[in-house]
Short mmCIF file of C-alpha atoms in Angstrom, two decimals:
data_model
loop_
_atom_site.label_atom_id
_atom_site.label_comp_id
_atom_site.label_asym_id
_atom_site.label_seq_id
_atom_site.Cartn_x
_atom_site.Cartn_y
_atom_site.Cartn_z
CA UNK A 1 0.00 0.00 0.00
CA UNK A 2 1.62 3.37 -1.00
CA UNK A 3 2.22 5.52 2.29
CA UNK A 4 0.94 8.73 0.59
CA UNK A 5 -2.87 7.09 0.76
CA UNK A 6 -2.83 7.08 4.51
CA UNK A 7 -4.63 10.68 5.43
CA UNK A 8 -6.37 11.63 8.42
CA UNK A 9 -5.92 12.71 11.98
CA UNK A 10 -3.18 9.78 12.92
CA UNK A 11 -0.18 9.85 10.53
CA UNK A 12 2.27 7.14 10.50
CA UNK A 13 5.76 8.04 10.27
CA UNK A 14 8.62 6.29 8.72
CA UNK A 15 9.21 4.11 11.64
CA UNK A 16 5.29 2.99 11.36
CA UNK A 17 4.67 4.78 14.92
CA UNK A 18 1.52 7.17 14.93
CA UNK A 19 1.76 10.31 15.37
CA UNK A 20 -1.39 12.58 16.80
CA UNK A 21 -2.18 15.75 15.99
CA UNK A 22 -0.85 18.31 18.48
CA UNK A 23 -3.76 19.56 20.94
CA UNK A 24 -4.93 23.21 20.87
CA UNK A 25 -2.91 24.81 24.24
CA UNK A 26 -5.31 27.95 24.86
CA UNK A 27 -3.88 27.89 28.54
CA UNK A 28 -0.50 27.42 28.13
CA UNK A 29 0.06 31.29 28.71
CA UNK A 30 -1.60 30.95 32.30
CA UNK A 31 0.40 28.52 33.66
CA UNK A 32 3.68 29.63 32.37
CA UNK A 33 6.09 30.69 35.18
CA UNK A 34 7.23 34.07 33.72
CA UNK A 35 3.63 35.76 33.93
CA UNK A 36 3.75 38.87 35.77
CA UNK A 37 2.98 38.32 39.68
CA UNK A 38 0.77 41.11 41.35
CA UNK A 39 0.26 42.24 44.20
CA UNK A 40 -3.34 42.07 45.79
CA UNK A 41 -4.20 45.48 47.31
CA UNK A 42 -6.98 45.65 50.73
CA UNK A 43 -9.61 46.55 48.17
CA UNK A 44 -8.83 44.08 45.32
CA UNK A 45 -11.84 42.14 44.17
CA UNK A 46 -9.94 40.62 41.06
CA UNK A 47 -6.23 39.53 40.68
CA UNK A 48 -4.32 37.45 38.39
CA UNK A 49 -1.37 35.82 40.23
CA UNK A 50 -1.29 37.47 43.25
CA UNK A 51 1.64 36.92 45.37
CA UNK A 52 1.20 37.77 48.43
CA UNK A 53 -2.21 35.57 49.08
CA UNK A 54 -1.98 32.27 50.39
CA UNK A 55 -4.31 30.06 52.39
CA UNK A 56 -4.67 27.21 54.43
CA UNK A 57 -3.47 23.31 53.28
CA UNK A 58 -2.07 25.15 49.84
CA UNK A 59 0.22 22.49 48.39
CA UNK A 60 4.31 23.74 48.39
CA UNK A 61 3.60 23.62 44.53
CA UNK A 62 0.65 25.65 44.18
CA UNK A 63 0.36 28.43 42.87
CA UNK A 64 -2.57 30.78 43.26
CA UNK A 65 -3.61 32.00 39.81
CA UNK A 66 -6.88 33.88 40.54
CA UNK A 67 -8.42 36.10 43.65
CA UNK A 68 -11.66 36.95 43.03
CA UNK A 69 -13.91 38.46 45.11
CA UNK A 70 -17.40 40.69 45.18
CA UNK A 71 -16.79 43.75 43.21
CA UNK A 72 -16.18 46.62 45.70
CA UNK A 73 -18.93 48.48 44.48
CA UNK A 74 -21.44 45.98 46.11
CA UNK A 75 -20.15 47.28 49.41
CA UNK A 76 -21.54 50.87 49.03
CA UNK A 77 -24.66 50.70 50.49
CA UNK A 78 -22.96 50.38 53.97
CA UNK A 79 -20.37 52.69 53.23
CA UNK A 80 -22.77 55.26 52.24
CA UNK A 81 -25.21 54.15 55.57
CA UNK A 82 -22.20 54.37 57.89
CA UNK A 83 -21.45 57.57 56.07
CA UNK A 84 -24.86 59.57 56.72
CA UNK A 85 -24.85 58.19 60.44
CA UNK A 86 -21.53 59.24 60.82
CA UNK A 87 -22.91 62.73 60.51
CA UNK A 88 -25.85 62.36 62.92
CA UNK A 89 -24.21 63.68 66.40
CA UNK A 90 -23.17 66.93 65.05
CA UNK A 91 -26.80 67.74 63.18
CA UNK A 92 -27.66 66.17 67.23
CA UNK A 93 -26.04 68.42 69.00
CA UNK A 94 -27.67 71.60 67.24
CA UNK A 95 -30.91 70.33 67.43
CA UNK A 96 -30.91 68.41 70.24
CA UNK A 97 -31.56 71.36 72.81
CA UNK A 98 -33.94 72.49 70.54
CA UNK A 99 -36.19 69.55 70.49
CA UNK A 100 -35.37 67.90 73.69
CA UNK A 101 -34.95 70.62 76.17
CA UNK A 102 -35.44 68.95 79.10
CA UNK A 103 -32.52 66.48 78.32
CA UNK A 104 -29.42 67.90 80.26
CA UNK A 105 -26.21 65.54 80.54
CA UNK A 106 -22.87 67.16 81.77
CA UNK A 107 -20.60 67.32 79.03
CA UNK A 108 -18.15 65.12 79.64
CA UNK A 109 -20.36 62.39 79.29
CA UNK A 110 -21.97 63.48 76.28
CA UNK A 111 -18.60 63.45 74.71
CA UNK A 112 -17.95 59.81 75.44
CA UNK A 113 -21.17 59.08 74.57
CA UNK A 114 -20.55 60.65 71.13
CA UNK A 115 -17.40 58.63 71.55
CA UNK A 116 -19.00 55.30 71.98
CA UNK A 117 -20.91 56.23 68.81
CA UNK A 118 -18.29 56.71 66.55
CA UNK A 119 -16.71 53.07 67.69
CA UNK A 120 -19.85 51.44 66.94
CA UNK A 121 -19.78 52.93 63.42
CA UNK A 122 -16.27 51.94 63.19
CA UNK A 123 -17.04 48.29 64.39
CA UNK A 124 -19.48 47.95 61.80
CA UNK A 125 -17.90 48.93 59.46
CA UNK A 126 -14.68 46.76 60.08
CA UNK A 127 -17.15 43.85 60.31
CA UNK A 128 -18.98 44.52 57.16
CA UNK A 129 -15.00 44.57 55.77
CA UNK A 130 -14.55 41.54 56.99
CA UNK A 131 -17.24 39.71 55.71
CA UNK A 132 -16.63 41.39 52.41
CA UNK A 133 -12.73 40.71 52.37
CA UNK A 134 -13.50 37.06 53.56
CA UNK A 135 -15.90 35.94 50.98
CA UNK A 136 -13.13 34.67 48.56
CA UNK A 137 -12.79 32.43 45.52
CA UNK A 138 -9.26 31.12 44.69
CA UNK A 139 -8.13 29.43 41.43
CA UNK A 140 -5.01 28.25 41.54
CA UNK A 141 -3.24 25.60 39.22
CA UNK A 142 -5.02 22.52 40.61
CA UNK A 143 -8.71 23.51 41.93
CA UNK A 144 -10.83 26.27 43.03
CA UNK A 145 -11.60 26.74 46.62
CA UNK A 146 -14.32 29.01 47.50
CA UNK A 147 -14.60 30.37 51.03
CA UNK A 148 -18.22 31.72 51.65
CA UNK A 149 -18.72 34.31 54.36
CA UNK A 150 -22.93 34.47 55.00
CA UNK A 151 -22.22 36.17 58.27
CA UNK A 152 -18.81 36.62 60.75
CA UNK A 153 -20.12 33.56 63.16
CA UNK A 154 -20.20 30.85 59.89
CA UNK A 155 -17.67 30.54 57.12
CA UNK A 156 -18.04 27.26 54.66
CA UNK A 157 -15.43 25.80 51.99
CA UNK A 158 -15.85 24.64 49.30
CA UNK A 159 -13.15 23.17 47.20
CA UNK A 160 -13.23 21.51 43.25
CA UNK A 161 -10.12 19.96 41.21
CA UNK A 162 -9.58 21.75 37.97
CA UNK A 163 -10.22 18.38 36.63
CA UNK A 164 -13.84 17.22 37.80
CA UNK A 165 -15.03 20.89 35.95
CA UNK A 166 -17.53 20.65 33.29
CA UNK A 167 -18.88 23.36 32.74
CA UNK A 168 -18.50 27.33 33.57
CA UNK A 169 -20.93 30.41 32.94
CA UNK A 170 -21.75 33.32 33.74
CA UNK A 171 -25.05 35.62 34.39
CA UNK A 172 -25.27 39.40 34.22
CA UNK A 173 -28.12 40.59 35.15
CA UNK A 174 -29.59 44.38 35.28
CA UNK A 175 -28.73 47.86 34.82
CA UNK A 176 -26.32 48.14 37.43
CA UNK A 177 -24.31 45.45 37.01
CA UNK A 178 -23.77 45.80 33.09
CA UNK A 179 -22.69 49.24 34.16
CA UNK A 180 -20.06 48.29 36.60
CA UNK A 181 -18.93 44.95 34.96
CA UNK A 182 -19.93 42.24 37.58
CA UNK A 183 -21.95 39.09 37.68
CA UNK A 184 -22.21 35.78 38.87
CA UNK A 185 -20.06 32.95 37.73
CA UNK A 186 -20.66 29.62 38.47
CA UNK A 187 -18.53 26.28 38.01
CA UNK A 188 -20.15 23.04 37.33
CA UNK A 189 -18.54 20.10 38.63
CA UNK A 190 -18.65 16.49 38.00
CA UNK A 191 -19.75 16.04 41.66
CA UNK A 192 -23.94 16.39 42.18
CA UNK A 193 -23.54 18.72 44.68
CA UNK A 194 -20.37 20.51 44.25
CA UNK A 195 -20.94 23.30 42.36
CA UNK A 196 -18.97 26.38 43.03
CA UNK A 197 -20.48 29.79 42.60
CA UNK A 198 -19.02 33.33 42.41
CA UNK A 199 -21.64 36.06 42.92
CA UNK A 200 -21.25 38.99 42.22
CA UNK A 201 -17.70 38.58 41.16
CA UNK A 202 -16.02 41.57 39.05
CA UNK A 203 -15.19 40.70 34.83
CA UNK A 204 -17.55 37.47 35.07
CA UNK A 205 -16.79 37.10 31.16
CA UNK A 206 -12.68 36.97 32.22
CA UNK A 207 -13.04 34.45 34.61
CA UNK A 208 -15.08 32.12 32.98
CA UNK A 209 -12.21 32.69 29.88
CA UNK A 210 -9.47 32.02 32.48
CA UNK A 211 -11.37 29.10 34.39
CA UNK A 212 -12.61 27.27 31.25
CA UNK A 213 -9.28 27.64 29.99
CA UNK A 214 -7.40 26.18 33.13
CA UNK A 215 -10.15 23.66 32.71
CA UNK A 216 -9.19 22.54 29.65
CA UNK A 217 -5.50 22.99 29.76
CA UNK A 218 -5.59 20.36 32.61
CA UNK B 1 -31.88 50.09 104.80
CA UNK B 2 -35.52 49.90 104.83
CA UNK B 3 -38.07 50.21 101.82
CA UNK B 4 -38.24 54.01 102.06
CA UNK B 5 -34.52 54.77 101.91
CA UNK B 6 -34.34 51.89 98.83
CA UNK B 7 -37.40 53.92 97.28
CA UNK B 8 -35.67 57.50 98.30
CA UNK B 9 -32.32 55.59 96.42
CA UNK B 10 -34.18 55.08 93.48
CA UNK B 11 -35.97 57.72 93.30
CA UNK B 12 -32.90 60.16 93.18
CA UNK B 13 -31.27 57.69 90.86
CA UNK B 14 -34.26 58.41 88.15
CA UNK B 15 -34.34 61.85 88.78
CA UNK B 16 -30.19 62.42 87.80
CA UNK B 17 -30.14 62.28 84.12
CA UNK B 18 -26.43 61.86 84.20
CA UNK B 19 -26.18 58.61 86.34
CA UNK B 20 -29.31 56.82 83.99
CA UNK B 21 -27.14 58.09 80.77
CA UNK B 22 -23.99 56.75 82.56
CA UNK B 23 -25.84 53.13 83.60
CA UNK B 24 -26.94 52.60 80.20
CA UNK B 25 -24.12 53.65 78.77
CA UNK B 26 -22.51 50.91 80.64
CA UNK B 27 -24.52 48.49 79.92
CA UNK B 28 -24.66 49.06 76.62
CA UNK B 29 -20.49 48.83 76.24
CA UNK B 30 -20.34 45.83 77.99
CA UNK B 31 -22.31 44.15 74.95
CA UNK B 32 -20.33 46.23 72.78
CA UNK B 33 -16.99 44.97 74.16
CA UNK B 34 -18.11 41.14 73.78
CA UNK B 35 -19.11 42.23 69.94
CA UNK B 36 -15.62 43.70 69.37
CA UNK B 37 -14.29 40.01 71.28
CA UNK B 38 -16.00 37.71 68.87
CA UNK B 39 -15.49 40.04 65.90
CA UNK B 40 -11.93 39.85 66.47
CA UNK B 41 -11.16 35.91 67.66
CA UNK B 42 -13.34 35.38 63.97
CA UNK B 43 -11.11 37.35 62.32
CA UNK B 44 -8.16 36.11 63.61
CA UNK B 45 -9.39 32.40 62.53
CA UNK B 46 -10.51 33.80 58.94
CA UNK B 47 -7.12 35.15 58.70
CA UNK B 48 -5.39 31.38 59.22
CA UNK B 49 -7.80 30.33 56.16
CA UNK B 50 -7.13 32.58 53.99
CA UNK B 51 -3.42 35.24 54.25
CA UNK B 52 -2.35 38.45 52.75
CA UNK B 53 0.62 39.43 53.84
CA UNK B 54 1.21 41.87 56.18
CA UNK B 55 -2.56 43.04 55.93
CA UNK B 56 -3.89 39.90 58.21
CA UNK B 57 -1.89 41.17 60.87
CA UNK B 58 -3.04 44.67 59.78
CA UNK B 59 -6.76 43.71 60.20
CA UNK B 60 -6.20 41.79 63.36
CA UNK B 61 -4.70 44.35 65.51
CA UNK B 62 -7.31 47.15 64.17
CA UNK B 63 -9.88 44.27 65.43
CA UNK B 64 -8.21 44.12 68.67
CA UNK B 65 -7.55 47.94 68.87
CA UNK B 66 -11.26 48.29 68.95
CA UNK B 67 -11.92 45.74 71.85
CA UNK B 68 -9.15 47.80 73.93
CA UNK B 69 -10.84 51.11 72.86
CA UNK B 70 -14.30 49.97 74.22
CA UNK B 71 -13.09 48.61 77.81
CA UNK B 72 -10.74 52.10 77.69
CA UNK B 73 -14.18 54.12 77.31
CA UNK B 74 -15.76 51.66 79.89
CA UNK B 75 -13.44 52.75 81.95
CA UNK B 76 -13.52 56.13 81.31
CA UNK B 77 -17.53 55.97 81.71
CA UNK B 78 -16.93 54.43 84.97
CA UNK B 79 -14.76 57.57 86.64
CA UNK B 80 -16.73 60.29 84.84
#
């Protein structure tokens, strides 16, 4: 048989070994070790590579390749609350004698009263940071762990291998979020149960590109 | 101490804005202070799960700043 017949997908070579075609490598960028490492900053909701994240039972040769959490403008409506309560004692102390005349506190206590009030705004605040910071997905080079923050008391992980992913998507929903670029990605799994999802996470359409393609790489 | 003088007690103790401001005040930091307690033990164990360096340490010593703030005021309510 003349060896210029044989066509197709598997070629054999002189030595009559085959020979396959050599796989598409849309990932091969990501998990090259000269990307660029950055640095992940108190108000970063998205970072490629960051290097100074790290988290608990990460193997010695893992790398993290993705931070992702809520965008930061889904924290607003607390900033904004703590904001306009924040200016509350002054607008009180005007009006206060005003409308409540026969309130009369020495001064001194008034002041650490005003005091105390200002430290529970802070305390709030620092615990709606929390929460905020704390609700987390990682991707590194071997699975995704997700670390969900519903309120300071609970935290739950969840954890996939990049290879047990079928499927990833995204949803972007409303005016609001088209504006600022954020939606909900979600990662289907092989498992029934285990599937991993990212709300409100910042460039929804990038990390399902970088996810799928980590997917696939692997 | 009989009933009256416990009434007569009371009495003056309702009538003094200052010392019902200062009692609930109290009272009110005390919870306050166990808030700031649990807010920061959580965040010291969220911190172990997940590190950024130098910021964890960052976050839990603001966290524990504000627990040593509130007993300071308690405190300070306390001698006012």
């Amino acid at each position: 048989m003349p060896e210029d017949t044989l066509k197709g997908e598997f070629v054999l070579n002189k030595d009559g070994k085959a020979e396959t075609a050599a796989p598409n490598k849309p990932a091969a960028k990501l998990l090259e070790h000269n990307h660029t490492h950055n640095s992940a900053g108190i108000f970063s909701s998205l970072c490629e590579y960051p290097h100074n994240i790290s988290f608990k039972h990460q193997d010695e040769d893992e790398e993290v390749v993705l931070l992702i959490r809520r965008d930061f403008i889904t924290n607003l409506p607390w900033i904004l609350s703590i904001f306009l309560l924040g200016l509350l004692p002054p607008v009180l102390l005007v009006a206060g004698p005003i409308f409540f005349p026969f309130i009369s506190i020495s001064p001194a206590l008034s002041t650490l009263a005003v005091a105390f009030y200002y430290l529970v705004l802070a305390g709030f605040a620092l615990l709606y940071y929390a929460i905020w910071y704390f609700n987390v997905g990682l991707v590194t080079n071997k699975r995704i762990v997700d670390l969900d923050v519903p309120n300071i008391l609970v935290n739950e992980t969840s954890e996939a291998a990049l290879e047990s992913i079928a499927d990833v998507s995204f949803t972007q929903v409303g005016t609001i979020r088209s504006i600022f670029n954020y939606g909900d990605v979600f990662v289907q799994t092989e498992a029934i149960r285990n599937n991993l999802e990212f709300d409100r996470a910042p460039e929804p359409n990038l990390i399902r590109k970088i996810i799928g393609d980590l997917a696939v790489h692997e | 101490m009989n009933l009256e003088d416990i009434l007569n007690f009371i009495g003056q103790l309702s009538s003094n804005q200052d010392i019902l401001v200062k009692i609930a005040l109290i009272l009110v930091l005390l919870l306050f202070t166990l808030f700031t307690l649990v807010l920061g033990r959580q965040i010291s164990v969220l911190t172990h799960l997940i590190h950024q360096v130098t910021f964890s340490s960052v976050l839990r010593g603001v966290a524990y700043i504000l627990t040593i703030l509130s007993i300071l005021l308690i405190i300070a309510v306390i001698f006012v």
